[in-house]
Short mmCIF file of C-alpha atoms in Angstrom, two decimals:
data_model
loop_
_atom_site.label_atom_id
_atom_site.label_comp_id
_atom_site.label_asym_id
_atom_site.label_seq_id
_atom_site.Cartn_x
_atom_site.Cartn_y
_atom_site.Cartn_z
CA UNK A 14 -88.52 -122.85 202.77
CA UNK A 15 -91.32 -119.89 203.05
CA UNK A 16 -93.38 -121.77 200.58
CA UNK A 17 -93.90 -124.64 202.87
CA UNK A 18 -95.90 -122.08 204.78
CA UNK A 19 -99.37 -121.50 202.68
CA UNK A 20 -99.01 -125.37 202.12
CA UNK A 21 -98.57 -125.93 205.83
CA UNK A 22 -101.88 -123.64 206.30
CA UNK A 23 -103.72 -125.52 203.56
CA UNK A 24 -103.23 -128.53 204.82
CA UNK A 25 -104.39 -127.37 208.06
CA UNK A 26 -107.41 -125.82 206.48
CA UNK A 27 -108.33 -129.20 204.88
CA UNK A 28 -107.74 -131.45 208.18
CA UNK A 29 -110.20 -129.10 210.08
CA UNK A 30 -113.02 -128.84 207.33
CA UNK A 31 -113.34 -132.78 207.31
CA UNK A 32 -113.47 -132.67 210.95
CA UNK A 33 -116.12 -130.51 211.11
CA UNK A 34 -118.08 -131.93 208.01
CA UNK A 35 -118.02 -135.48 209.70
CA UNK A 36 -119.44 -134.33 213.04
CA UNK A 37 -121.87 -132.87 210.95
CA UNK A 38 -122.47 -135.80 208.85
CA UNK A 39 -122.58 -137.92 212.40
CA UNK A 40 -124.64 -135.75 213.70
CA UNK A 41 -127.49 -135.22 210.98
CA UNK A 42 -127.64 -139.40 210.92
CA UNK A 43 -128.03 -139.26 214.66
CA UNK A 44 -131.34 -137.48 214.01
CA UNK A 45 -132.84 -139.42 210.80
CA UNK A 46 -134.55 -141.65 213.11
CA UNK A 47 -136.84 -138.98 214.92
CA UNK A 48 -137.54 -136.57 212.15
CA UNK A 49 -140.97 -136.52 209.78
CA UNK A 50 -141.43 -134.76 206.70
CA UNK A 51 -143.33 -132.18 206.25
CA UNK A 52 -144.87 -130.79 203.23
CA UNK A 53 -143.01 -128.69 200.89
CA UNK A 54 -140.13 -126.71 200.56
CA UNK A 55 -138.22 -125.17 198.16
CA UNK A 56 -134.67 -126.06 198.04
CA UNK A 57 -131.93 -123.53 199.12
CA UNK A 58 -129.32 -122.55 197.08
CA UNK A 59 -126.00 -122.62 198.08
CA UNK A 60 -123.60 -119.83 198.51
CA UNK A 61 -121.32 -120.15 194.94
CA UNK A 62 -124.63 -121.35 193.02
CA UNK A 63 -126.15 -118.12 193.55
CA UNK A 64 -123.09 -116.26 193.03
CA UNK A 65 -122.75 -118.41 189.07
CA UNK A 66 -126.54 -118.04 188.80
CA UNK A 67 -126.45 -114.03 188.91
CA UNK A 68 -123.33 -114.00 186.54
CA UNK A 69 -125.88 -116.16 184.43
CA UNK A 70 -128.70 -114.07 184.80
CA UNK A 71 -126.43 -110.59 183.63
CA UNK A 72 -124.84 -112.33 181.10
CA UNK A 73 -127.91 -113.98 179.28
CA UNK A 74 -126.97 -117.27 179.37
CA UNK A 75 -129.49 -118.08 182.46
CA UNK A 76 -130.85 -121.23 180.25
CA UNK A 77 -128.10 -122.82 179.90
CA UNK A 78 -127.22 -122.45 183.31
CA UNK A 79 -130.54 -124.20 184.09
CA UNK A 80 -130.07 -127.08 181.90
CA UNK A 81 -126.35 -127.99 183.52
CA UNK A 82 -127.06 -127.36 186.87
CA UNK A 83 -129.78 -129.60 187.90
CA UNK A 84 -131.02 -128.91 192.05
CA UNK A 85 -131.13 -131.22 194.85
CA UNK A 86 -134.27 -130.34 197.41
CA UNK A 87 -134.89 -131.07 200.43
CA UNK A 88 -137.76 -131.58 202.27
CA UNK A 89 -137.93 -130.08 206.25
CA UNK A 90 -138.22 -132.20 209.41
CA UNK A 91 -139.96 -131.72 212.54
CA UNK A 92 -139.29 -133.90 215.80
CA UNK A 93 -141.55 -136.55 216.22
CA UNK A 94 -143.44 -137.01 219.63
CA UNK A 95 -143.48 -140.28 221.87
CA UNK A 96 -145.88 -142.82 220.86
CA UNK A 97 -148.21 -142.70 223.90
CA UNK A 98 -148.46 -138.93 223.28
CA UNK A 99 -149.35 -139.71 219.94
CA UNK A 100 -152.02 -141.85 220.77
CA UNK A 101 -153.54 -139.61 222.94
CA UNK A 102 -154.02 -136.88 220.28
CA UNK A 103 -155.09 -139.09 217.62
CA UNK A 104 -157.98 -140.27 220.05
CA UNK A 105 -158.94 -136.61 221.10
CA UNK A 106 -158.76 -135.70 217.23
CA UNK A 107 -161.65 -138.59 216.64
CA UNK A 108 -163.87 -137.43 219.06
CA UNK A 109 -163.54 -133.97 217.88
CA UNK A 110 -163.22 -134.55 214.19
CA UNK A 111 -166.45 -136.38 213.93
CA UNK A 112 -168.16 -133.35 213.47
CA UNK A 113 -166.80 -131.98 210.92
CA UNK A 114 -167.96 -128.04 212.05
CA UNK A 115 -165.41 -128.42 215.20
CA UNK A 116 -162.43 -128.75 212.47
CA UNK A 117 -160.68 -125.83 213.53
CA UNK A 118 -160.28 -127.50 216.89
CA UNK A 119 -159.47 -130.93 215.63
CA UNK A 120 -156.98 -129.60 213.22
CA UNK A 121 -155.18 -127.90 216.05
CA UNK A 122 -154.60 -130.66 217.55
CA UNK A 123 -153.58 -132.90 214.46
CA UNK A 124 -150.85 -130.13 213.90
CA UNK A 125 -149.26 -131.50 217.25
CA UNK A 126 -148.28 -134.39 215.35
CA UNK A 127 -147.76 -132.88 211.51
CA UNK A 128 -148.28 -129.14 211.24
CA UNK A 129 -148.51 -129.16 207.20
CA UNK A 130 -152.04 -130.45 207.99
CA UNK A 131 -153.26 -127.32 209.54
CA UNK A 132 -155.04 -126.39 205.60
CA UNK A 133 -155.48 -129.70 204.58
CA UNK A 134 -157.73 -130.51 206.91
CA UNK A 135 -159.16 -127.24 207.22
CA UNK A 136 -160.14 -126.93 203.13
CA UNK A 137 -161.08 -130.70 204.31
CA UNK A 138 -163.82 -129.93 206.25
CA UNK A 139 -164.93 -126.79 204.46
CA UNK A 140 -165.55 -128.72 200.82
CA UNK A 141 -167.70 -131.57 203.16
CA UNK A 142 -169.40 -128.91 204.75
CA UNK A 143 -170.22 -127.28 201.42
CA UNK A 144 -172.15 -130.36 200.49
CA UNK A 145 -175.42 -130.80 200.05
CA UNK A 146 -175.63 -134.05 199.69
CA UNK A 147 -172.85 -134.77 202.64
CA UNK A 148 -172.60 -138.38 204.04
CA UNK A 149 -171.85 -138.68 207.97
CA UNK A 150 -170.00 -141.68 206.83
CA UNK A 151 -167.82 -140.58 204.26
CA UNK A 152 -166.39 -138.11 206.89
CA UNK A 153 -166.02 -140.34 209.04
CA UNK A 154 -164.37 -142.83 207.14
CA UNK A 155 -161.83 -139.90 205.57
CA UNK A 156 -161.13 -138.93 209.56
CA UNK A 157 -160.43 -142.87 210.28
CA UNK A 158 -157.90 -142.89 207.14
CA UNK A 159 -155.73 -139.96 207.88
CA UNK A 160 -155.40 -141.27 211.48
CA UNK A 161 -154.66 -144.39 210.62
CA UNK A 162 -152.11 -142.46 207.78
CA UNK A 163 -150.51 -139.96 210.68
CA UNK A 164 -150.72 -142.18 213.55
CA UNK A 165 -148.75 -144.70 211.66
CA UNK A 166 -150.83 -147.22 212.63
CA UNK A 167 -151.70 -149.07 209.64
CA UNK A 168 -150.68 -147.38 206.24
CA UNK A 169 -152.43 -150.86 204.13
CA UNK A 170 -155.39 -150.31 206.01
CA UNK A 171 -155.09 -146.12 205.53
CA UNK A 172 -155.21 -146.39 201.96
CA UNK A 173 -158.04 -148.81 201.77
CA UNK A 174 -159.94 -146.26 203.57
CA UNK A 175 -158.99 -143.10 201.58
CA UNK A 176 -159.31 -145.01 198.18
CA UNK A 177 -162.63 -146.27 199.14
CA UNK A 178 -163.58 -142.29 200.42
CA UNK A 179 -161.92 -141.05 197.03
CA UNK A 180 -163.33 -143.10 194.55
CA UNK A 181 -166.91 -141.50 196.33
CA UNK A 182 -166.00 -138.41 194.97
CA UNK A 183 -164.74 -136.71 198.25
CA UNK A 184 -161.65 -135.06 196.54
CA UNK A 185 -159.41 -133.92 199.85
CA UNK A 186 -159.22 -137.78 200.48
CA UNK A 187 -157.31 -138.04 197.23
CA UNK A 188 -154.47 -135.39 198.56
CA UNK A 189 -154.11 -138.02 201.78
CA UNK A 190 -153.78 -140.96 199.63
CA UNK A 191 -151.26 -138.82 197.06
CA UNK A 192 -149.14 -138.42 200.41
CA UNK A 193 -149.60 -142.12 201.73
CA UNK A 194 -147.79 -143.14 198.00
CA UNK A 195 -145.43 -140.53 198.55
CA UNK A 196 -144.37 -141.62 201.54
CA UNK A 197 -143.76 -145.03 200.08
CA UNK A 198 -141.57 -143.63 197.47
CA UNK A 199 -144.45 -144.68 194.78
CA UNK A 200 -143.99 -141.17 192.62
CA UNK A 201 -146.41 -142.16 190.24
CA UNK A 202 -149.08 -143.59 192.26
CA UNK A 203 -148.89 -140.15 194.43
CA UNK A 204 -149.05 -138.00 190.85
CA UNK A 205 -152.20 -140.38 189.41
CA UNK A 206 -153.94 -139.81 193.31
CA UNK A 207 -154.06 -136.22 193.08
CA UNK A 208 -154.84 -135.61 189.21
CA UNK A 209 -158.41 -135.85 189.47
CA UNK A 210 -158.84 -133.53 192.03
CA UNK A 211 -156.30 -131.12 190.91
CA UNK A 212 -157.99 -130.90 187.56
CA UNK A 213 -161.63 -130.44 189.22
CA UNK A 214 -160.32 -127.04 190.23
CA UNK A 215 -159.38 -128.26 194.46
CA UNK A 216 -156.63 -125.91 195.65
CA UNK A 217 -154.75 -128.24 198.34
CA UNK A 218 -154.96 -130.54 195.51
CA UNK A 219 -153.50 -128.47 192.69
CA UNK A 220 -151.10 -127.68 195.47
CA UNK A 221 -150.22 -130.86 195.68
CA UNK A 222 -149.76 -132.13 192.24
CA UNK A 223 -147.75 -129.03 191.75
CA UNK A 224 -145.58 -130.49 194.58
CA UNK A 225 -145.61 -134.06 193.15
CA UNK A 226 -144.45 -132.56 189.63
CA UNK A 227 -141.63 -130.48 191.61
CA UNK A 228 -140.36 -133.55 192.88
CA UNK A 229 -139.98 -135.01 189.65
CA UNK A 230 -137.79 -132.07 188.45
CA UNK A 231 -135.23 -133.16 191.24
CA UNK A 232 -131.63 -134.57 189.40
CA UNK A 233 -133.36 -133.81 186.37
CA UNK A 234 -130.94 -132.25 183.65
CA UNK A 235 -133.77 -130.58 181.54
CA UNK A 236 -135.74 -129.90 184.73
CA UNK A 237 -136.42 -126.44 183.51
CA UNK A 238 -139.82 -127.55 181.49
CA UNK A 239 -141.01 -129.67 184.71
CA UNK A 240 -140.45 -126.12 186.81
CA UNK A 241 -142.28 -124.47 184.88
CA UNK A 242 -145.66 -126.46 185.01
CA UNK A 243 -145.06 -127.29 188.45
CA UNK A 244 -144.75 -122.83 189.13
CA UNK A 245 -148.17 -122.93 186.47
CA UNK A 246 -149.60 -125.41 189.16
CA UNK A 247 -148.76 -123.59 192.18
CA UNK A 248 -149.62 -120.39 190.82
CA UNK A 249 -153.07 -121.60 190.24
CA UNK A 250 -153.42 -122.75 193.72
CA UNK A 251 -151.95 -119.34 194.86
CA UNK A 252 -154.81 -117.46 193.17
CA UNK A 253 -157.71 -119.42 194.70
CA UNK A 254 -155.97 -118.26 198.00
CA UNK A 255 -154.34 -121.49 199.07
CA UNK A 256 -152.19 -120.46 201.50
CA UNK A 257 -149.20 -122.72 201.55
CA UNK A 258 -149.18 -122.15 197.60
CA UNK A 259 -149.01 -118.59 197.76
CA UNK A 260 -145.69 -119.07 200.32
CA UNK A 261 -144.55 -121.15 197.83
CA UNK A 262 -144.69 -118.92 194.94
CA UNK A 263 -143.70 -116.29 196.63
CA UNK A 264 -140.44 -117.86 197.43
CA UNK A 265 -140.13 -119.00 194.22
CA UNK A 266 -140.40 -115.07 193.11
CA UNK A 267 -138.20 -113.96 195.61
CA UNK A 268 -135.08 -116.34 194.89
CA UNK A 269 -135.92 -117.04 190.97
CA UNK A 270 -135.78 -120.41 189.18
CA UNK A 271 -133.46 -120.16 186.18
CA UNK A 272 -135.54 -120.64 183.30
CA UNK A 273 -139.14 -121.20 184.96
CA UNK A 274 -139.12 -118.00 187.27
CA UNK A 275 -137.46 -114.81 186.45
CA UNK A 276 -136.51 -113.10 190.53
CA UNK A 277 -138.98 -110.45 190.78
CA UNK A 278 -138.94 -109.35 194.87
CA UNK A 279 -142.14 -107.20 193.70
CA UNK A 280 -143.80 -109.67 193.11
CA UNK A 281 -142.78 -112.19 195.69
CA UNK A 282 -143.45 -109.84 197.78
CA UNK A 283 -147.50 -109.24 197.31
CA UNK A 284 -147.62 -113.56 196.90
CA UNK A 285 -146.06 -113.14 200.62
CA UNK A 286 -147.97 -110.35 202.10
CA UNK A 287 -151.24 -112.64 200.69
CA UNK A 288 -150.13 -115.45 202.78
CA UNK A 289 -149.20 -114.07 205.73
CA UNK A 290 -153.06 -112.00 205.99
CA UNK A 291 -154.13 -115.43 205.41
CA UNK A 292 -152.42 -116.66 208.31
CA UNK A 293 -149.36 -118.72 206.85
CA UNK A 294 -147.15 -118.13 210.07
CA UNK A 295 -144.26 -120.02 207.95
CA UNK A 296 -144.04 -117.43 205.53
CA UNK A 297 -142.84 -114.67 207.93
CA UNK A 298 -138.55 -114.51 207.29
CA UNK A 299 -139.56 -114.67 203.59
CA UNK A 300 -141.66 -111.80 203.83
CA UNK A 301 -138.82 -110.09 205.96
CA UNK A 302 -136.46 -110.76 202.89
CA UNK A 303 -138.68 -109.70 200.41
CA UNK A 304 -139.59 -106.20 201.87
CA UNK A 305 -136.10 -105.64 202.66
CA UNK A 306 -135.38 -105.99 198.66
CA UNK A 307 -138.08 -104.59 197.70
CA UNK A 308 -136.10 -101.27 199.76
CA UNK A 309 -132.77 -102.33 198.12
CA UNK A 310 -134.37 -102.27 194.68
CA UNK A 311 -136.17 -98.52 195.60
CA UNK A 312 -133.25 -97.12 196.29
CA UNK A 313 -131.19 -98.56 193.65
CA UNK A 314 -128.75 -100.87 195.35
#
């Protein structure tokens, strides 16, 4: 008879975890309808992963642990505001954003609505403003598309606009029209957008083909050799000071990528210190993490 007891308590056990995992379930679909994405992220590892990737990691076999255990990321969500309010912005952002020297204001208030355009349209208006052959019209035209692109207005007409600006040679427009396919699910598209620019040496867009390439590595069993060009990528955007790459990387450091990233809280933590002197607010419970094992490894725990 005493046996029935531990089965009486598993059973028990079992009827209160699904509870609880289907009010969570309920709950996270209650929500899908008011969230947007925002940029990048790198996906959390859970609890007995980390536990089986350390065993890995001591006992040399932290390949193949990479190769069987492919990741699933996810990407963050932010509340989305009321379309009047919306609206409102989006017409205060024009007025502002028109000259492209009051960016810091305009992108201030374009981070009301998405905050992971706070550098994009900062390094935006920097490149035009480097130009010496700038075109009031081209700006204007890239400030029209990525309204129409956050505003949700008219994506077809968005990425008429930010082709057209593109295909002028105004490279930021090509990391808008990476995210418009992207948002569409069009992988490819949003990895072919971004190449150019990438390869012309732009940070936000080596950023962001690093991020496109990261994607692909998602469910991927060999997703090790993706990683590691994707960490190349982001690395490379890190060092011409971008700072949402150099959070990136120094996450990346901190919690180590099987094959593609050795753990190396050194490291991650000069990558972090970088961003936050930069001004990456995001990057601040990393940085906490990282000094505090940086102290761990100093005194030999």
């Amino acid at each position: 008879m005493a046996y029935l007891i531990p089965l009486f308590i598993l059973f028990l056990s079992s009827v209160v975890f699904s509870s609880w995992r289907k009010r969570k379930s309920d709950s996270y679909s209650s929500l899908n309808e008011n969230k947007l994405p925002v940029n990048m992220v790198v996906p959390p590892s859970g609890f007995l992963s980390g536990i089986l990737r350390k065993a890995a990691v001591k006992s040399g076999l932290i390949l193949l642990f990479t190769i069987i255990t492919p990741r699933r990321g996810s990407i963050a969500a932010m509340p989305l505001k009321p379309a009047h309010e919306v609206a409102e912005i989006l017409e205060l952002f024009r007025d502002i954003a028109n000259r492209p020297e009051n960016a810091g204001v305009a992108v201030q208030m374009l981070g009301e609505i998405d905050s992971s355009l706070r550098w994009s349209m900062q390094y935006a208006a920097e490149y035009y403003l480097r130009q010496s052959d700038r075109r009031d019209d081209i700006w204007q035209l890239f400030i029209q598309g990525v309204i129409l692109l956050k505003g949700k207005a008219s994506l077809a007409e968005a990425g008429l606009l930010l082709h057209r600006v593109a295909d002028s040679g105004f490279l930021p427009a090509c990391t808008f029209l990476s995210d418009l396919y992207l948002s569409q699910g069009a992988w490819d598209k949003a990895l072919q957008a971004v190449i150019a620019a990438s390869e012309a040496g732009y940070a936000p867009a080596i950023h962001c083909h690093a991020y496109n390439i990261y994607l692909s590595t998602l469910g991927k069993i060999f997703q090790h050799r993706s990683m590691s060009e994707a960490f190349r990528l982001f690395s490379l955007a890190a060092e011409k000071g971008f700072p949402p790459a150099l959070t990136v990387v120094g996450e990346m450091y901190l919690q180590g990528y099987g094959a593609a990233v050795a753990p190396d809280p050194s490291i991650a933590l000069y990558y972090l210190e970088r961003a936050y002197k930069a001004g990456e607010s995001s990057c601040i419970p990393l940085l906490r993490r990282a000094r505090a094992a940086v102290g761990e490894c100093i005194l030999g725990f």
